[in-house]
PDB file of C-alpha atoms in Angstrom:
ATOM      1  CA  UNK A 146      24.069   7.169  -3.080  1.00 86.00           C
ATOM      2  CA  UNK A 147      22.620   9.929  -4.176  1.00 92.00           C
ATOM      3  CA  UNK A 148      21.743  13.226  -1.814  1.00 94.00           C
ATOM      4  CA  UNK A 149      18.291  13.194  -3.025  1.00 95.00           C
ATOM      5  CA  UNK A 150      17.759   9.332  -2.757  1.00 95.00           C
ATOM      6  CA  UNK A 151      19.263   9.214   0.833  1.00 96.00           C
ATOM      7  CA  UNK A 152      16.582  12.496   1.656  1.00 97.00           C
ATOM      8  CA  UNK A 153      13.465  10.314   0.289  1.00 97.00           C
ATOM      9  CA  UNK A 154      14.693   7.046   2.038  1.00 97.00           C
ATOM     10  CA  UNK A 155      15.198   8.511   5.111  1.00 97.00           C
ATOM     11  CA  UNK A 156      12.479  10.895   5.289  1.00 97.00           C
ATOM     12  CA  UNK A 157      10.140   7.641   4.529  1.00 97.00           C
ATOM     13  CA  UNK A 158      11.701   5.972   7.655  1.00 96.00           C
ATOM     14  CA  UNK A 159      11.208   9.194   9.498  1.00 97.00           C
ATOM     15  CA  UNK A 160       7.196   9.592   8.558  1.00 96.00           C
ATOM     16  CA  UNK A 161       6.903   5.940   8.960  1.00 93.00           C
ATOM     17  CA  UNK A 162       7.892   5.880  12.716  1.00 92.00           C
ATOM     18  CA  UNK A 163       7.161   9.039  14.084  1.00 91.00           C
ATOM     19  CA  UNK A 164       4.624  10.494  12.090  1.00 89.00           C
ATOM     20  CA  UNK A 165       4.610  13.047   9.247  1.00 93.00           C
ATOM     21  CA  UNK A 166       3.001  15.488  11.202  1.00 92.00           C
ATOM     22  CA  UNK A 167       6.029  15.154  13.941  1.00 94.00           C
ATOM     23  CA  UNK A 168       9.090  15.187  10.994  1.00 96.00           C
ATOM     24  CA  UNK A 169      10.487  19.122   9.838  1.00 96.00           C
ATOM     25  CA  UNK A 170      12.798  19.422   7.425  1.00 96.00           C
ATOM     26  CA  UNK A 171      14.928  20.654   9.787  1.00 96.00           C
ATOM     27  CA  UNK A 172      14.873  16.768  11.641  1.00 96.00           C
ATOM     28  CA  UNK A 173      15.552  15.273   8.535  1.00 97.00           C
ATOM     29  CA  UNK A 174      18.227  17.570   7.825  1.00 97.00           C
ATOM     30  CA  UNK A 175      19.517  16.806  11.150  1.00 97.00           C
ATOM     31  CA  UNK A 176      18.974  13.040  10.306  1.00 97.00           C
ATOM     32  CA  UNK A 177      21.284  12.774   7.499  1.00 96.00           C
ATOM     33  CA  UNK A 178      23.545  14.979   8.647  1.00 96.00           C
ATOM     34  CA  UNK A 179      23.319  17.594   6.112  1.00 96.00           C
ATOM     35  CA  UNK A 180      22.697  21.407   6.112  1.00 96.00           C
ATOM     36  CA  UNK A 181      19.071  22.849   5.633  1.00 94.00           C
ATOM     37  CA  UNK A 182      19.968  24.364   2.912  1.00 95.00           C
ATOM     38  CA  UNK A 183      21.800  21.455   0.993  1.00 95.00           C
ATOM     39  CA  UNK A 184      17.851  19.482   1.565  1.00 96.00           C
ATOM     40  CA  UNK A 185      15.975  22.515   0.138  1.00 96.00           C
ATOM     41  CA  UNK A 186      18.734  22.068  -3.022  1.00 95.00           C
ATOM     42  CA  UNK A 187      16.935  19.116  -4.111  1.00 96.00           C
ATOM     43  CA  UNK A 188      13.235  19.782  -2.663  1.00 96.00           C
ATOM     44  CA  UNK A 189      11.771  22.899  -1.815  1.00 95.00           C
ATOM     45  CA  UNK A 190       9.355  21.926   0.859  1.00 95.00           C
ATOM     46  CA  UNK A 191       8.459  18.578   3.179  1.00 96.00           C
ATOM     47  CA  UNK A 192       5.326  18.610   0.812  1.00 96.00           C
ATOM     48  CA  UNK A 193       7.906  18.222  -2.155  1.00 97.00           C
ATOM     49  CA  UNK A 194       8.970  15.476  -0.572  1.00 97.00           C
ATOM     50  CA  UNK A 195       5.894  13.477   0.230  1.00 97.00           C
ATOM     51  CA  UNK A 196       5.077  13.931  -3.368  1.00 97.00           C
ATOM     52  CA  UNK A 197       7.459  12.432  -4.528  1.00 97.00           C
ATOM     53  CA  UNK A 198       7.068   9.239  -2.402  1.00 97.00           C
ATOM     54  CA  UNK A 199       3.667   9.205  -3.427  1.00 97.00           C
ATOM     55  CA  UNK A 200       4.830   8.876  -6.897  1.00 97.00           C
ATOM     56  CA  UNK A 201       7.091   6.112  -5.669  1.00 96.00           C
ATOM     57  CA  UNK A 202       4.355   4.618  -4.054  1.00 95.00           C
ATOM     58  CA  UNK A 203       1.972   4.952  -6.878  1.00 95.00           C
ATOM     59  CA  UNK A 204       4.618   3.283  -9.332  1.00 94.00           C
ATOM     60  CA  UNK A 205       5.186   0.146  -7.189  1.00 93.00           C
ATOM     61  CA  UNK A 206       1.714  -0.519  -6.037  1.00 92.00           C
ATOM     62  CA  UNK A 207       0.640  -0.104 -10.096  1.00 92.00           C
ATOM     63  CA  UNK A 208       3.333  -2.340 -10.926  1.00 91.00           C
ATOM     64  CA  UNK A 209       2.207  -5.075  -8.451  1.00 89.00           C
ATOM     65  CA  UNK A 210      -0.985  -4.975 -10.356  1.00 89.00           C
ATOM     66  CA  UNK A 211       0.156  -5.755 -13.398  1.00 89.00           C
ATOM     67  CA  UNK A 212      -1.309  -8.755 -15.547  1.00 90.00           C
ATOM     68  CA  UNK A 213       0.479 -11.751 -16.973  1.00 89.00           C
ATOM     69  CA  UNK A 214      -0.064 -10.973 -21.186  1.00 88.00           C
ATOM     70  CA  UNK A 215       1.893 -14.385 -22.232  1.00 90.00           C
ATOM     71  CA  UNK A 216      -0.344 -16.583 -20.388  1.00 92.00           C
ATOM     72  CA  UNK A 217      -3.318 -17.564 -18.299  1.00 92.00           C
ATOM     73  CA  UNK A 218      -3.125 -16.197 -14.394  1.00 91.00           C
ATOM     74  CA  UNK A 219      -3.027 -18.595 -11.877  1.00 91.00           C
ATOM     75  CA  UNK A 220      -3.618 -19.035  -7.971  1.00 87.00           C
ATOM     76  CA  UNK A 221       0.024 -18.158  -7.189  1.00 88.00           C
ATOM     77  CA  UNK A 222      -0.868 -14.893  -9.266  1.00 90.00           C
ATOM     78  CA  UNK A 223      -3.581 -13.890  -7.112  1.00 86.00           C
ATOM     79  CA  UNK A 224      -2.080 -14.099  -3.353  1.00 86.00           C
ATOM     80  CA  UNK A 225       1.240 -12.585  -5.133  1.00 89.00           C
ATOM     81  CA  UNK A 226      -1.024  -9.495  -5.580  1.00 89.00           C
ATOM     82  CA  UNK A 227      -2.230  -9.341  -2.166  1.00 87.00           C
ATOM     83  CA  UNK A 228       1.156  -9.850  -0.632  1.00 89.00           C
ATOM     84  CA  UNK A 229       2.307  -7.366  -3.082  1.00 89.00           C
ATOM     85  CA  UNK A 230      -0.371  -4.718  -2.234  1.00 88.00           C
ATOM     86  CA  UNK A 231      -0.104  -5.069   1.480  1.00 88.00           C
ATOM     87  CA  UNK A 232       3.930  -5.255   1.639  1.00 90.00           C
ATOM     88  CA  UNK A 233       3.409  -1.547  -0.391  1.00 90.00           C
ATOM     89  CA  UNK A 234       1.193  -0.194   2.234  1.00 88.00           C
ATOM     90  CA  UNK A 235       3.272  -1.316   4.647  1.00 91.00           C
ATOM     91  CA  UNK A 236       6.887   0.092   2.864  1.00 93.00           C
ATOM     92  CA  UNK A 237       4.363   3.494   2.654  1.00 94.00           C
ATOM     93  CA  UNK A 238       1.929   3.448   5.705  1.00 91.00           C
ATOM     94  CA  UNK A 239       2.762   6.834   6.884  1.00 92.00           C
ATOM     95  CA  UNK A 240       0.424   8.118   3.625  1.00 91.00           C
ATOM     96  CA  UNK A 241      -2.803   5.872   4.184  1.00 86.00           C
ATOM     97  CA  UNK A 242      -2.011   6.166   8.311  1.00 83.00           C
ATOM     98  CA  UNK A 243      -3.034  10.149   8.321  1.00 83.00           C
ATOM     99  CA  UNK A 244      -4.398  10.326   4.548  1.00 87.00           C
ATOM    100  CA  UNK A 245      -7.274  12.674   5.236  1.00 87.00           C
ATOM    101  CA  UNK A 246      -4.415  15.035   6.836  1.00 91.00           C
ATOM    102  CA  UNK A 247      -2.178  14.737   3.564  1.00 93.00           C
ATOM    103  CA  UNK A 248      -4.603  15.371   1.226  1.00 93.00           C
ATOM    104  CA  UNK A 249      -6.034  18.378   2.764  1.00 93.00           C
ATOM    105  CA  UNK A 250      -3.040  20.391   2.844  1.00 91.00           C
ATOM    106  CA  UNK A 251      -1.818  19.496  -0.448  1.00 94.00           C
ATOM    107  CA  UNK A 252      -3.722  20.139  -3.577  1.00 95.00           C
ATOM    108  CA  UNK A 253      -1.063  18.606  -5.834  1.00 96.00           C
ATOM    109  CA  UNK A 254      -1.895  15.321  -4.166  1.00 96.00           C
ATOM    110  CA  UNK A 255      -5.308  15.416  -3.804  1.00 96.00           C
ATOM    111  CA  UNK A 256      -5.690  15.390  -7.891  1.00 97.00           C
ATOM    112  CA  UNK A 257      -2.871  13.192  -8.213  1.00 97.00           C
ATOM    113  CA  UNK A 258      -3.982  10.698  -5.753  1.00 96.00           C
ATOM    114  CA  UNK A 259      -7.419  10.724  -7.107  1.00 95.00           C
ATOM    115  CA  UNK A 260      -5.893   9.908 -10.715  1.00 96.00           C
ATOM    116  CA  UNK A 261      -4.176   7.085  -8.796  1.00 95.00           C
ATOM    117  CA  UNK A 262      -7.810   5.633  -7.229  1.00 94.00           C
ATOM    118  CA  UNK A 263      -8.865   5.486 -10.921  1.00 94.00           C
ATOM    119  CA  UNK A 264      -6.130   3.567 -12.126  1.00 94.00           C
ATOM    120  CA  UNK A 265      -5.410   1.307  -9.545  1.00 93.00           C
ATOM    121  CA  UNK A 266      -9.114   0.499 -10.057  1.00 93.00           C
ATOM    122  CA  UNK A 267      -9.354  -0.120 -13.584  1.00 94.00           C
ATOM    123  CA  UNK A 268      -6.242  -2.384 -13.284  1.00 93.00           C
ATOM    124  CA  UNK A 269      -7.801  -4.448 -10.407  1.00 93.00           C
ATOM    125  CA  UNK A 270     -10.717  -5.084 -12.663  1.00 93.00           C
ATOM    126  CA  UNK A 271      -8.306  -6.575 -15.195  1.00 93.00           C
ATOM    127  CA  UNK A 272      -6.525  -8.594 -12.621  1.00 93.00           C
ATOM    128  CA  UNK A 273     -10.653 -10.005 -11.768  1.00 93.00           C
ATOM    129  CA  UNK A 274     -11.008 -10.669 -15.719  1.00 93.00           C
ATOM    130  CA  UNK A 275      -7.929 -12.522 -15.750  1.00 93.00           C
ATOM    131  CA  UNK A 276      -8.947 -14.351 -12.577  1.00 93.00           C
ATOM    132  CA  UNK A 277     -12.391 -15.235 -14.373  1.00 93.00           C
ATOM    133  CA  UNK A 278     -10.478 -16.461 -17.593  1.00 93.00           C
ATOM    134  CA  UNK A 279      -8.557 -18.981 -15.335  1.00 93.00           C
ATOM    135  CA  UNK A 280     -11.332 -20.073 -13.771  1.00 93.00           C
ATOM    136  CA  UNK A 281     -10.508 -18.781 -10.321  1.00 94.00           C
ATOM    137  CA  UNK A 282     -13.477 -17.024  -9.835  1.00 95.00           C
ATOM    138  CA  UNK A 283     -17.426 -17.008 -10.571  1.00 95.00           C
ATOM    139  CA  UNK A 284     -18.660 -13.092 -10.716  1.00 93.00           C
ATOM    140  CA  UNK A 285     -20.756 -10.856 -12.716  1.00 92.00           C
ATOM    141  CA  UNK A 286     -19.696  -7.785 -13.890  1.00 92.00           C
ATOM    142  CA  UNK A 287     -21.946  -5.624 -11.344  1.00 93.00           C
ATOM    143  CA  UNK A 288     -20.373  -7.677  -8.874  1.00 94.00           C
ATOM    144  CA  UNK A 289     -16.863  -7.268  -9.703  1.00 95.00           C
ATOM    145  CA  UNK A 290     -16.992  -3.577  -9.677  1.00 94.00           C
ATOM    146  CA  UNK A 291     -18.454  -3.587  -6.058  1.00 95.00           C
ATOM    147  CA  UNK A 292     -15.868  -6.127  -4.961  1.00 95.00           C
ATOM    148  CA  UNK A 293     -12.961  -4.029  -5.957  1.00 95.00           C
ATOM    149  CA  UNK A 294     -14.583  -0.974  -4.844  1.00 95.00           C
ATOM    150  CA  UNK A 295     -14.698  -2.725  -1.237  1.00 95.00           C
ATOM    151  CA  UNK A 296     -11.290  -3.884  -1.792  1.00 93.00           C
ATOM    152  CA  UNK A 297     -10.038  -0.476  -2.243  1.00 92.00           C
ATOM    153  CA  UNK A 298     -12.034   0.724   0.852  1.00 92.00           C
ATOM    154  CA  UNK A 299     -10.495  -2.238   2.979  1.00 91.00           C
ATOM    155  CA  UNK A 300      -6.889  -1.688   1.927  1.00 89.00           C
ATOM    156  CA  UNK A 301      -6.436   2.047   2.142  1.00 87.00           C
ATOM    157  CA  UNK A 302      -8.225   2.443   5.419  1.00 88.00           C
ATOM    158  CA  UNK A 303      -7.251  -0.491   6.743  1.00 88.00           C
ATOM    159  CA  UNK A 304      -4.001   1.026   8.664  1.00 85.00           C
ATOM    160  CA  UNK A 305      -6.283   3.614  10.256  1.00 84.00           C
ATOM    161  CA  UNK A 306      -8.792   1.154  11.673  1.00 87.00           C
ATOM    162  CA  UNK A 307      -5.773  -1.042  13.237  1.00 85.00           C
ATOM    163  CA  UNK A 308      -4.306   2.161  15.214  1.00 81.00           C
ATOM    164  CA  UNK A 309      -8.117   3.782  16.213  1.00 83.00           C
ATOM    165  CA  UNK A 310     -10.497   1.181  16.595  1.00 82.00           C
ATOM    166  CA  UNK A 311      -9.304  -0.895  19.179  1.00 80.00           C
ATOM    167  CA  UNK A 312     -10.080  -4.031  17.811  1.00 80.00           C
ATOM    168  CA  UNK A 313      -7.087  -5.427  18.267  1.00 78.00           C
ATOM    169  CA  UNK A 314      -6.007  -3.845  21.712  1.00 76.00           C
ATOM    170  CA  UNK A 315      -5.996  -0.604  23.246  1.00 73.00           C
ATOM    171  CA  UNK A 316      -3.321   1.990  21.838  1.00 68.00           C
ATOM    172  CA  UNK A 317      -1.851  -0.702  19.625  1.00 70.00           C
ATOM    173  CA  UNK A 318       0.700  -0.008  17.401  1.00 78.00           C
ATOM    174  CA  UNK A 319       0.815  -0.778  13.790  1.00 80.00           C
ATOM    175  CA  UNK A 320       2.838  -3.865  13.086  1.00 85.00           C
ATOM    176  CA  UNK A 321       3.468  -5.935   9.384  1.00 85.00           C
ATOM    177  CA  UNK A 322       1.340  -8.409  11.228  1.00 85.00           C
ATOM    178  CA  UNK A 323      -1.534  -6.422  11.940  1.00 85.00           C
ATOM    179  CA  UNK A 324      -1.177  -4.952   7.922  1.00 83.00           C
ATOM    180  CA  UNK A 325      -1.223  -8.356   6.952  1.00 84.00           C
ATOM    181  CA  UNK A 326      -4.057  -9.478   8.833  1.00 87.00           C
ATOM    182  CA  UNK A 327      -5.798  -7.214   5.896  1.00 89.00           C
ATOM    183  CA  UNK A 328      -5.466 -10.139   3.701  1.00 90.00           C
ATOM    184  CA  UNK A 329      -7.985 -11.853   5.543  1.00 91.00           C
ATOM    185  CA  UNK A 330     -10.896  -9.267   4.890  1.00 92.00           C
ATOM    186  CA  UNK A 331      -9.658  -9.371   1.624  1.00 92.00           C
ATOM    187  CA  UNK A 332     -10.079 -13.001   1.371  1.00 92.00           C
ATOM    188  CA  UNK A 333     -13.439 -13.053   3.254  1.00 93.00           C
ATOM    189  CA  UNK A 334     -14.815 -10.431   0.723  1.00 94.00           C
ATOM    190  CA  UNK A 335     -13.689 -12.995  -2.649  1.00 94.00           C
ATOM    191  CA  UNK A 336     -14.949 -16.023  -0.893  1.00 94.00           C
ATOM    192  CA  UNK A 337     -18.201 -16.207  -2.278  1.00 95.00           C
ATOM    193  CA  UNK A 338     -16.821 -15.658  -5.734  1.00 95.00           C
ATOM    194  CA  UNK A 339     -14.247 -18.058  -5.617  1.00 94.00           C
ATOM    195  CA  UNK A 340     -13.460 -21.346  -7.547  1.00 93.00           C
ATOM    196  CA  UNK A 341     -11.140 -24.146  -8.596  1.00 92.00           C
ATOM    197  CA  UNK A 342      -8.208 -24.026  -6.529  1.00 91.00           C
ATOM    198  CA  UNK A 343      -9.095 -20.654  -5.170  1.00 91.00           C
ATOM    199  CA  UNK A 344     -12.109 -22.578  -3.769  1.00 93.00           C
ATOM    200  CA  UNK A 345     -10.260 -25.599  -2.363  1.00 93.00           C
ATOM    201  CA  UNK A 346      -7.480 -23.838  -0.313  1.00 91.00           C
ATOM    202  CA  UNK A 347      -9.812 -21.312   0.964  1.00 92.00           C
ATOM    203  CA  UNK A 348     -10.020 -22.527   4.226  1.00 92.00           C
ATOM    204  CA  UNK A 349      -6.172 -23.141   4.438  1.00 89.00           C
ATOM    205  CA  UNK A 350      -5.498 -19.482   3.553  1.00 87.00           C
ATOM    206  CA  UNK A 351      -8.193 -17.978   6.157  1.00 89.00           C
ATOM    207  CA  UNK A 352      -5.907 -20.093   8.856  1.00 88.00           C
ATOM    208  CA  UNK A 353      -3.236 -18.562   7.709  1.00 87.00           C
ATOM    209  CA  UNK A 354      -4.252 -14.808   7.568  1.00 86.00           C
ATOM    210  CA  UNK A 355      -6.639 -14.406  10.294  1.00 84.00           C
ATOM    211  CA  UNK A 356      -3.858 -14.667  13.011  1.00 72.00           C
ATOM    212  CA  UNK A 357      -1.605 -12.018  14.514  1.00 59.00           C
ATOM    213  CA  UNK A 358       1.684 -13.156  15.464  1.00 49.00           C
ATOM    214  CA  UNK A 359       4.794 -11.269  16.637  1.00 41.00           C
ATOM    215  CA  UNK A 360       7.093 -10.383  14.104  1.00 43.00           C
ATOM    216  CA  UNK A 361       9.847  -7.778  14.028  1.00 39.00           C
ATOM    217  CA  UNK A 362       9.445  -4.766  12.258  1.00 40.00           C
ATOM    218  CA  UNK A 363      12.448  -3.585   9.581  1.00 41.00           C
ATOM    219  CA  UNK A 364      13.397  -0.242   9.165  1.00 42.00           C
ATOM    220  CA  UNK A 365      11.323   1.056   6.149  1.00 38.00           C
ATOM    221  CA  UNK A 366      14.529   2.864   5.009  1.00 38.00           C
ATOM    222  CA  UNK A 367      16.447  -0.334   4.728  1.00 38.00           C
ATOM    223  CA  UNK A 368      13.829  -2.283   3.138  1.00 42.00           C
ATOM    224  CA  UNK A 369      13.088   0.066   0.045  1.00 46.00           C
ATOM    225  CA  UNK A 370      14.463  -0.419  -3.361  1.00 48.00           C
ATOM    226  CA  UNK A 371      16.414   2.756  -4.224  1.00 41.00           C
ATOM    227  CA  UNK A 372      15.450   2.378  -7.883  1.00 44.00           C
ATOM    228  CA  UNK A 373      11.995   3.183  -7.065  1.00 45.00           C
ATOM    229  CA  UNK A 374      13.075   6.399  -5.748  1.00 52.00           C
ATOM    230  CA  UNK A 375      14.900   7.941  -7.970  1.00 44.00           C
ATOM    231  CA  UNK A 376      14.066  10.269 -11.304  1.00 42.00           C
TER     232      UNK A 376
END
């Protein structure tokens, strides 16, 4: 593997459990075993490197968005893309856990991020026309806008409200299941709207989303693809 690919993977895993706030590049240098000097080779600053993980981020959570063009969606198609969107938060929850923090101190991401808002948008309303086509859902265009604008609001901030609200415990800490349980606002924002099949297994999938159970947290570095890493 790569030096650079082993820096982002394990520099993710690093921000992902402790914090990017608490991670130097002196502790990931430490981390891997390599010299200072042989990490500022391939990326001049930690802020170099959270870039580029935000691009990685931004490339897989795009591509989970992406509509069918050979035929009509269906109701496998739509959970796929909230499993999909959630499992990417989770893979990258050290950048929506302290966002405010990230974008403040880096202007490069702040534009870039923003760009990403706009696209990620824009392809969720194609994923709702596609929806409508298959008959999945009812909604009117005014409505559609609001409902992904509410979707966007739910999934980026949803990490944050897990760890500080205490609605789930005091001093909890973020788990898959308590990412997951973000489906279920999801789900309880598209009810009205929904139809078909959607309609008919509603029920069914607010059983299966609304509770928390224990499950065991992998090592973020171990569970990302390398090829979405690399140049």
């Amino acid at each position: 593997m790569k030096t650079k690919d082993r820096i982002l993977i394990k520099s993710l895993g690093l921000f992902n459990a402790d914090g990017e706030r608490n991670v130097t590049t002196n502790h990931i240098a430490a981390a891997l075993n390599i010299s200072p000097g042989n990490l500022y080779y391939h990326f001049r600053s930690k802020e170099d490197i959270i870039f580029a993980l935000f691009q990685a981020y931004q490339s897989s959570m795009l591509d989970s968005l992406s509509v069918p063009q050979d035929r009509v969606m269906t109701y496998d198609d739509k959970m796929g893309y909230l499993e999909a969107i959630f499992n990417q938060l989770w893979e990258y929850r050290f950048l929506h856990r302290d966002l405010g923090h990230l974008l403040e101190e880096s202007q490069r991401l702040r534009v870039a991020y923003r760009e990403f808002a706009k696209k990620v948008m824009a392809q969720a309303y194609q994923v709702y026309s596609g929806l409508r086509e298959a008959d999945l859902v009812v909604i009117g265009e005014q409505e559609v806008r609001g409902l992904i604008v509410n979707i966007w609001i739910v999934t980026t901030s949803w990490a944050s409200f897990v760890t500080s609200s205490g609605f789930f415990g005091d001093e909890v800490a973020l788990s898959r299941s308590h990412l997951r349980r973000g489906i279920f606002q999801i789900i309880c924002l598209e009810a009205p709207y929904l139809k078909g099949e959607a309609r008919d297994r509603l029920s069914e999938l607010m059983r299966r989303y609304e509770g928390i159970e224990n499950e065991s947290q992998p090592n973020a570095s171990q569970s990302v693809e390398l090829g979405v890493l690399t140049d």
